[in-house]
Short mmCIF file of N, CA and C in Angstrom, two decimals:
data_model
loop_
_atom_site.label_atom_id
_atom_site.label_comp_id
_atom_site.label_asym_id
_atom_site.label_seq_id
_atom_site.Cartn_x
_atom_site.Cartn_y
_atom_site.Cartn_z
N MET A 1 104.37 63.33 100.59
CA MET A 1 104.79 64.02 101.60
C MET A 1 105.70 65.22 101.34
N LEU A 2 105.15 66.57 102.13
CA LEU A 2 106.18 67.56 102.13
C LEU A 2 107.18 67.70 102.72
N THR A 3 108.51 67.92 102.22
CA THR A 3 109.59 68.40 103.03
C THR A 3 109.09 69.56 104.01
N LYS A 4 109.95 69.66 104.76
CA LYS A 4 110.29 70.92 106.00
C LYS A 4 110.06 72.36 105.30
N LYS A 5 111.29 72.10 104.01
CA LYS A 5 111.47 73.04 103.25
C LYS A 5 110.18 73.63 102.33
N GLN A 6 109.56 72.63 101.79
CA GLN A 6 108.42 72.86 101.09
C GLN A 6 107.56 73.59 101.84
N MET A 7 107.23 72.99 103.04
CA MET A 7 106.14 73.50 104.09
C MET A 7 106.50 75.00 104.54
N LEU A 8 107.68 75.21 104.84
CA LEU A 8 108.17 76.67 104.81
C LEU A 8 107.82 77.58 103.75
N TYR A 9 107.80 77.02 102.39
CA TYR A 9 107.82 77.75 101.47
C TYR A 9 106.27 78.02 100.98
N GLY A 10 105.33 77.17 101.96
CA GLY A 10 104.06 77.31 101.89
C GLY A 10 103.25 78.43 102.02
N TYR A 11 104.10 79.63 102.87
CA TYR A 11 103.56 80.84 102.79
C TYR A 11 103.63 81.77 101.68
N GLN A 12 104.77 81.38 101.17
CA GLN A 12 105.01 82.06 100.04
C GLN A 12 104.06 81.74 98.86
N ASP A 13 103.69 80.56 98.64
CA ASP A 13 103.06 79.82 98.05
C ASP A 13 101.49 80.35 98.02
N ALA A 14 100.96 80.49 99.36
CA ALA A 14 99.78 80.88 99.32
C ALA A 14 99.71 82.42 99.13
N LYS A 15 100.80 82.94 99.30
CA LYS A 15 100.69 84.65 99.21
C LYS A 15 100.78 84.77 97.55
N ASN A 16 101.58 83.92 96.69
CA ASN A 16 101.68 83.92 95.29
C ASN A 16 100.10 83.67 94.79
N LYS A 17 99.55 82.59 95.09
CA LYS A 17 97.96 82.37 95.08
C LYS A 17 97.43 83.56 95.15
N GLU A 18 97.23 84.21 96.14
CA GLU A 18 96.51 85.41 96.58
C GLU A 18 96.67 86.44 95.50
N ARG A 19 97.99 86.99 95.05
CA ARG A 19 98.53 87.71 93.91
C ARG A 19 97.89 87.45 92.77
N GLU A 20 97.75 85.97 92.36
CA GLU A 20 97.13 85.68 91.15
C GLU A 20 95.61 85.89 90.90
N ILE A 21 95.09 85.61 92.27
CA ILE A 21 93.56 85.86 92.01
C ILE A 21 93.14 87.42 91.91
N ILE A 22 94.20 88.14 92.71
CA ILE A 22 94.02 89.69 92.82
C ILE A 22 93.89 89.91 91.11
N GLU A 23 94.98 89.66 90.35
CA GLU A 23 95.39 89.63 89.02
C GLU A 23 94.06 89.53 88.09
N GLU A 24 93.39 88.15 88.49
CA GLU A 24 92.51 87.54 87.70
C GLU A 24 91.14 88.57 87.99
N LEU A 25 90.96 89.06 89.23
CA LEU A 25 89.96 89.86 89.56
C LEU A 25 90.09 91.42 88.74
N GLU A 26 91.12 92.08 88.65
CA GLU A 26 91.45 93.17 87.95
C GLU A 26 91.29 92.87 86.75
N GLU A 27 91.78 91.95 86.05
CA GLU A 27 91.36 91.63 84.53
C GLU A 27 89.82 91.35 84.35
N LEU A 28 89.06 90.77 85.40
CA LEU A 28 87.61 90.69 84.87
C LEU A 28 86.97 92.15 85.03
N TRP A 29 87.54 93.00 86.17
CA TRP A 29 87.05 94.33 86.09
C TRP A 29 87.40 95.30 84.83
N MET A 30 88.65 95.28 84.37
CA MET A 30 88.96 95.87 83.16
C MET A 30 88.21 95.57 81.99
N ASN A 31 88.35 93.85 82.08
CA ASN A 31 87.39 93.65 80.49
C ASN A 31 85.88 94.28 80.66
N GLN A 32 85.26 94.20 81.91
CA GLN A 32 84.12 94.88 81.96
C GLN A 32 83.70 96.31 81.59
N ILE A 33 84.83 97.02 82.08
CA ILE A 33 84.92 98.60 81.76
C ILE A 33 84.99 98.71 80.19
N TYR A 34 86.17 98.13 79.44
CA TYR A 34 86.57 98.41 78.35
C TYR A 34 85.44 97.63 77.46
N LYS A 35 84.78 96.69 77.80
CA LYS A 35 83.59 96.23 76.80
C LYS A 35 82.76 97.04 76.64
N SER A 36 82.32 98.01 77.63
CA SER A 36 81.12 98.75 77.42
C SER A 36 81.55 99.92 76.55
N GLN A 37 82.87 100.37 76.45
CA GLN A 37 83.12 101.51 75.74
C GLN A 37 83.49 101.15 74.31
N VAL A 38 82.69 101.46 73.34
CA VAL A 38 82.70 101.30 71.93
C VAL A 38 82.98 102.67 71.27
N ASN A 39 84.03 102.85 70.89
CA ASN A 39 84.34 104.32 70.38
C ASN A 39 84.43 104.31 68.87
N ASP A 40 83.60 103.91 68.17
CA ASP A 40 83.23 104.10 66.60
C ASP A 40 82.57 105.17 66.40
N GLY A 41 81.85 105.83 67.33
CA GLY A 41 81.02 107.19 66.86
C GLY A 41 79.63 106.84 66.52
N MET A 42 79.28 105.54 66.52
CA MET A 42 77.96 105.42 65.97
C MET A 42 77.10 104.71 67.42
N PRO A 43 75.89 105.32 67.19
CA PRO A 43 75.03 104.80 68.43
C PRO A 43 74.75 103.12 68.36
N HIS A 44 74.73 102.75 69.67
CA HIS A 44 74.32 101.38 69.81
C HIS A 44 73.62 100.95 70.89
N GLY A 45 72.35 101.47 70.71
CA GLY A 45 71.22 101.25 71.35
C GLY A 45 71.10 101.35 72.79
N SER A 46 71.19 100.38 73.67
CA SER A 46 71.55 100.15 75.07
C SER A 46 72.63 100.86 75.81
N GLY A 47 73.80 101.09 74.92
CA GLY A 47 74.75 101.89 75.45
C GLY A 47 75.99 100.94 75.92
N GLY A 48 75.64 99.42 75.63
CA GLY A 48 76.60 98.51 76.31
C GLY A 48 76.19 98.00 77.29
N GLN A 49 75.16 98.41 78.11
CA GLN A 49 74.52 97.70 79.30
C GLN A 49 73.93 96.44 78.89
N GLY A 50 74.50 95.46 79.22
CA GLY A 50 73.92 94.16 79.28
C GLY A 50 73.68 93.60 80.54
N ASP A 51 73.16 92.27 80.69
CA ASP A 51 72.83 91.22 81.88
C ASP A 51 74.11 91.41 82.54
N LEU A 52 74.33 91.78 83.64
CA LEU A 52 75.46 91.85 84.62
C LEU A 52 75.53 90.87 85.65
N SER A 53 74.47 89.59 85.55
CA SER A 53 74.39 88.83 86.67
C SER A 53 75.65 87.79 86.28
N GLY A 54 75.80 87.37 85.34
CA GLY A 54 77.11 86.54 84.83
C GLY A 54 78.32 87.18 85.55
N TYR A 55 78.88 88.26 85.37
CA TYR A 55 79.76 89.07 85.83
C TYR A 55 79.89 89.34 87.26
N ALA A 56 78.91 89.47 87.70
CA ALA A 56 78.56 89.49 89.27
C ALA A 56 78.97 88.21 89.99
N ALA A 57 78.56 87.28 89.33
CA ALA A 57 78.60 85.96 89.90
C ALA A 57 80.26 85.44 89.82
N MET A 58 80.95 85.86 88.68
CA MET A 58 82.69 85.64 88.61
C MET A 58 83.12 86.52 89.55
N ILE A 59 82.71 87.63 89.71
CA ILE A 59 83.22 88.44 90.66
C ILE A 59 83.32 87.93 92.16
N TYR A 60 81.97 87.60 92.47
CA TYR A 60 81.86 87.06 93.66
C TYR A 60 82.45 85.54 93.84
N ASP A 61 82.46 84.80 92.89
CA ASP A 61 83.61 83.76 93.05
C ASP A 61 85.00 83.87 93.35
N LYS A 62 85.50 84.92 92.71
CA LYS A 62 86.91 85.33 92.87
C LYS A 62 87.01 85.64 94.19
N GLU A 63 85.99 86.59 94.54
CA GLU A 63 86.35 87.40 96.02
C GLU A 63 86.34 86.24 97.18
N ILE A 64 85.32 85.26 96.92
CA ILE A 64 85.19 84.16 97.85
C ILE A 64 86.51 83.20 97.86
N GLU A 65 87.58 82.97 96.51
CA GLU A 65 88.58 82.41 96.44
C GLU A 65 89.46 83.25 97.27
N LEU A 66 89.59 84.50 96.84
CA LEU A 66 90.42 85.64 97.49
C LEU A 66 90.59 85.30 99.10
N GLY A 67 89.17 85.39 99.51
CA GLY A 67 89.09 85.23 100.99
C GLY A 67 89.75 84.27 101.35
N GLN A 68 90.03 82.85 100.84
CA GLN A 68 90.05 81.59 101.48
C GLN A 68 91.87 81.72 101.35
N ALA A 69 92.11 82.25 100.16
CA ALA A 69 93.74 82.33 99.99
C ALA A 69 94.24 83.12 100.94
N ARG A 70 93.73 84.12 101.55
CA ARG A 70 94.04 84.96 102.58
C ARG A 70 94.12 84.06 103.85
N GLU A 71 93.19 83.66 104.16
CA GLU A 71 92.80 82.72 105.37
C GLU A 71 93.91 81.85 105.29
N SER A 72 94.37 81.13 104.40
CA SER A 72 95.25 79.79 104.36
C SER A 72 96.74 80.53 104.43
N ALA A 73 97.16 81.67 103.84
CA ALA A 73 98.22 82.45 104.13
C ALA A 73 98.53 82.60 105.79
N VAL A 74 97.09 83.16 106.43
CA VAL A 74 97.11 83.58 107.67
C VAL A 74 97.59 82.28 108.58
N GLU A 75 96.89 81.12 108.25
CA GLU A 75 96.96 79.92 109.14
C GLU A 75 98.48 79.49 108.92
N ILE A 76 99.20 79.15 107.80
CA ILE A 76 100.51 78.85 107.45
C ILE A 76 101.46 79.72 108.19
N LYS A 77 101.11 80.81 108.21
CA LYS A 77 102.23 82.03 108.87
C LYS A 77 101.98 81.73 110.26
N ARG A 78 100.77 81.42 111.03
CA ARG A 78 100.58 81.17 112.33
C ARG A 78 101.43 79.96 112.66
N GLU A 79 101.13 79.08 111.72
CA GLU A 79 101.84 77.73 112.31
C GLU A 79 103.57 77.76 112.49
N ILE A 80 104.05 78.53 111.27
CA ILE A 80 105.32 78.81 111.23
C ILE A 80 105.93 79.53 112.47
N LYS A 81 105.07 80.45 112.69
CA LYS A 81 105.43 81.40 113.84
C LYS A 81 105.46 80.63 115.08
N ARG A 82 104.34 79.71 115.44
CA ARG A 82 104.22 78.92 116.48
C ARG A 82 105.63 77.95 116.57
N ALA A 83 105.83 77.38 115.67
CA ALA A 83 107.16 76.43 115.49
C ALA A 83 108.33 77.21 115.88
N CYS A 84 108.53 78.29 115.35
CA CYS A 84 109.57 78.86 115.70
C CYS A 84 110.04 79.29 117.00
N ARG A 85 109.03 79.36 117.73
CA ARG A 85 109.11 79.65 119.29
C ARG A 85 109.89 78.69 120.00
N PHE A 86 110.20 77.62 119.42
CA PHE A 86 111.15 76.59 119.71
C PHE A 86 112.48 76.73 119.35
N LEU A 87 112.91 77.63 118.71
CA LEU A 87 114.05 78.08 117.97
C LEU A 87 114.87 78.97 118.90
N LYS A 88 116.34 79.24 118.57
CA LYS A 88 116.93 80.15 119.06
C LYS A 88 116.81 81.36 118.44
N GLN A 89 116.99 82.39 119.05
CA GLN A 89 116.65 83.57 118.54
C GLN A 89 117.31 84.02 117.05
N ASN A 90 118.71 83.70 116.92
CA ASN A 90 119.04 83.82 115.51
C ASN A 90 118.45 82.93 114.57
N GLU A 91 118.10 81.88 115.03
CA GLU A 91 117.45 80.69 113.82
C GLU A 91 116.11 81.20 113.68
N ARG A 92 115.59 81.76 114.39
CA ARG A 92 114.24 82.10 114.48
C ARG A 92 114.21 83.46 113.44
N ASN A 93 115.03 84.48 113.47
CA ASN A 93 115.09 85.38 112.83
C ASN A 93 115.37 85.19 111.31
N ILE A 94 116.23 84.13 111.02
CA ILE A 94 116.59 83.71 109.70
C ILE A 94 115.44 83.03 109.06
N ILE A 95 114.85 82.26 109.67
CA ILE A 95 113.73 81.71 109.13
C ILE A 95 112.54 82.33 108.93
N LEU A 96 111.99 83.42 109.85
CA LEU A 96 110.87 84.33 109.50
C LEU A 96 111.57 85.53 108.48
N SER A 97 112.73 85.66 108.42
CA SER A 97 113.04 86.52 107.34
C SER A 97 113.14 86.11 105.83
N LYS A 98 113.43 84.60 105.85
CA LYS A 98 113.75 84.33 104.42
C LYS A 98 112.27 83.78 104.04
N TYR A 99 111.30 82.79 104.78
CA TYR A 99 110.20 82.35 104.54
C TYR A 99 108.81 83.05 104.77
N ILE A 100 108.66 84.13 105.72
CA ILE A 100 107.88 84.98 105.86
C ILE A 100 108.05 86.11 105.65
N GLY A 101 109.10 86.79 105.64
CA GLY A 101 109.43 88.03 104.98
C GLY A 101 109.65 88.02 103.60
N CYS A 102 110.07 86.82 102.98
CA CYS A 102 110.29 86.76 101.56
C CYS A 102 111.48 87.28 101.14
N ARG A 103 112.50 87.54 102.22
CA ARG A 103 114.11 88.09 101.97
C ARG A 103 114.70 87.12 101.37
N THR A 104 115.58 87.41 100.18
CA THR A 104 116.69 86.73 99.62
C THR A 104 117.78 86.32 100.45
N ASP A 105 118.49 85.41 100.25
CA ASP A 105 119.59 85.19 101.46
C ASP A 105 120.51 86.58 101.76
N ALA A 106 120.90 86.69 100.47
CA ALA A 106 121.82 88.27 100.60
C ALA A 106 121.25 89.29 101.44
N GLU A 107 119.93 89.43 101.51
CA GLU A 107 119.10 90.78 102.20
C GLU A 107 119.05 90.07 103.71
N THR A 108 118.96 88.81 104.07
CA THR A 108 118.89 88.51 105.25
C THR A 108 120.30 88.35 105.83
N MET A 109 121.26 88.02 105.29
CA MET A 109 122.67 88.05 105.61
C MET A 109 122.90 89.65 105.85
N ARG A 110 122.90 90.69 105.07
CA ARG A 110 122.92 91.89 105.31
C ARG A 110 121.99 92.43 106.54
N ILE A 111 120.93 92.30 106.71
CA ILE A 111 120.26 92.72 107.52
C ILE A 111 120.61 92.28 109.10
N TYR A 112 120.91 90.93 109.41
CA TYR A 112 121.40 90.44 110.54
C TYR A 112 122.82 90.71 110.85
N LYS A 113 123.62 91.19 109.69
CA LYS A 113 125.24 91.12 109.77
C LYS A 113 125.64 89.81 110.08
N ILE A 114 125.40 88.80 109.23
CA ILE A 114 125.72 87.39 109.36
C ILE A 114 126.86 86.87 107.99
N LYS A 115 127.60 86.55 108.34
CA LYS A 115 128.64 86.13 107.37
C LYS A 115 128.20 84.89 106.54
N ARG A 116 128.18 84.65 105.31
CA ARG A 116 127.65 83.68 104.54
C ARG A 116 127.72 82.06 104.98
N ALA A 117 129.04 81.61 105.42
CA ALA A 117 128.97 80.48 105.99
C ALA A 117 128.37 80.25 107.36
N SER A 118 128.15 81.38 108.15
CA SER A 118 127.38 81.22 109.38
C SER A 118 125.94 81.24 108.91
N TYR A 119 125.55 81.81 108.12
CA TYR A 119 124.10 82.02 107.72
C TYR A 119 123.60 80.66 107.41
N TYR A 120 124.19 80.06 106.33
CA TYR A 120 123.89 78.90 105.95
C TYR A 120 123.91 77.34 106.81
N LYS A 121 124.69 77.74 107.96
CA LYS A 121 124.83 76.64 108.70
C LYS A 121 123.67 76.89 109.80
N ILE A 122 123.38 78.15 110.24
CA ILE A 122 122.37 78.47 111.10
C ILE A 122 121.19 78.14 110.43
N LEU A 123 120.90 78.29 109.04
CA LEU A 123 119.78 77.97 108.28
C LEU A 123 119.47 76.73 108.53
N LYS A 124 120.48 75.91 108.04
CA LYS A 124 120.27 74.43 107.82
C LYS A 124 119.88 73.75 109.11
N ILE A 125 120.49 74.21 110.10
CA ILE A 125 120.09 73.85 111.68
C ILE A 125 118.76 74.25 111.96
N ALA A 126 118.34 75.19 111.69
CA ALA A 126 116.78 75.67 111.84
C ALA A 126 115.87 74.86 111.13
N GLU A 127 116.20 74.69 109.87
CA GLU A 127 115.43 73.93 108.94
C GLU A 127 115.18 72.39 109.52
N GLU A 128 116.31 71.96 109.98
CA GLU A 128 116.28 70.63 110.29
C GLU A 128 115.38 70.53 111.80
N LYS A 129 115.69 71.80 112.74
CA LYS A 129 115.27 71.39 113.91
C LYS A 129 113.77 71.97 114.19
N ILE A 130 113.23 72.78 113.29
CA ILE A 130 112.06 73.46 113.39
C ILE A 130 110.78 72.24 113.41
N PRO A 131 109.95 72.26 114.56
CA PRO A 131 108.98 71.40 114.76
C PRO A 131 107.45 71.80 114.07
N LEU A 132 107.61 71.86 112.60
CA LEU A 132 106.10 72.01 112.02
C LEU A 132 105.17 71.31 112.19
N ASN A 133 103.90 71.63 112.19
CA ASN A 133 103.04 70.53 112.25
C ASN A 133 102.33 70.42 110.71
N GLY A 134 102.84 69.43 109.91
CA GLY A 134 102.56 69.44 108.44
C GLY A 134 101.17 69.20 107.96
N GLY A 135 100.35 68.77 109.06
CA GLY A 135 99.04 68.69 108.57
C GLY A 135 98.25 70.05 108.60
N VAL A 136 98.71 70.98 109.50
CA VAL A 136 97.75 72.36 109.03
C VAL A 136 98.60 72.65 107.82
N ILE A 137 99.78 72.87 107.69
CA ILE A 137 100.21 73.47 106.33
C ILE A 137 99.91 72.88 105.11
N LEU A 138 99.85 71.24 104.91
CA LEU A 138 99.51 70.56 103.98
C LEU A 138 97.94 70.83 103.89
N GLY A 139 97.09 70.67 104.84
CA GLY A 139 95.85 71.01 104.56
C GLY A 139 95.19 72.36 103.87
N GLU A 140 96.03 73.71 104.35
CA GLU A 140 95.89 74.65 103.82
C GLU A 140 96.20 74.90 102.24
N LEU A 141 97.49 74.25 101.91
CA LEU A 141 97.84 74.15 100.54
C LEU A 141 97.23 73.03 99.74
N ARG A 142 96.46 72.11 100.39
CA ARG A 142 95.72 71.49 99.41
C ARG A 142 94.18 72.42 98.94
N ARG A 143 93.94 73.05 100.48
CA ARG A 143 92.63 73.81 100.02
C ARG A 143 92.73 74.65 99.02
N LEU A 144 94.16 75.49 98.99
CA LEU A 144 94.39 76.61 98.09
C LEU A 144 94.88 75.82 96.53
N GLY A 145 94.86 74.50 96.54
CA GLY A 145 95.40 73.78 95.25
C GLY A 145 96.64 73.99 94.83
N CYS A 146 97.49 74.28 95.64
CA CYS A 146 99.09 74.37 95.75
C CYS A 146 99.95 73.58 95.72
N CYS A 147 99.35 72.17 96.02
CA CYS A 147 100.18 71.01 96.40
C CYS A 147 99.81 69.98 95.54
N ASN A 148 100.65 69.18 95.01
CA ASN A 148 100.58 68.10 93.97
C ASN A 148 100.69 66.59 95.02
N CYS A 149 100.22 66.70 96.08
CA CYS A 149 100.67 65.40 97.05
C CYS A 149 99.26 65.07 97.67
#
């Protein structure tokens, strides 16, 4: 079972998975582009144009995976925002800034002009108090393969 903190970090996990898939897609594109460019000055028959069906299938699979990662990120973000409705404004600001805005503690303290001790006190209370639906977040993380539970 995930802790509340792990569930709150679920959005960042989903966004990281999305970035990984985008990088894999870019690598596939670049490999395909540069594979067809042979610069040795010699003729090479068909010009490097082979069957692209395997490449198209890989791109299609990665795009499906990317769409699922984006859907999961949206669902996790929606659940965190729904749960934040039950928090006080300052608690909500800190939770959303840290876990959805992906800001560091220092950035959040600076933005909301909160002293360090107060920040950590508010954050601790908010993390304990937030009523997350673990089933939604856990399900999305499992769907992405980001969860080892």
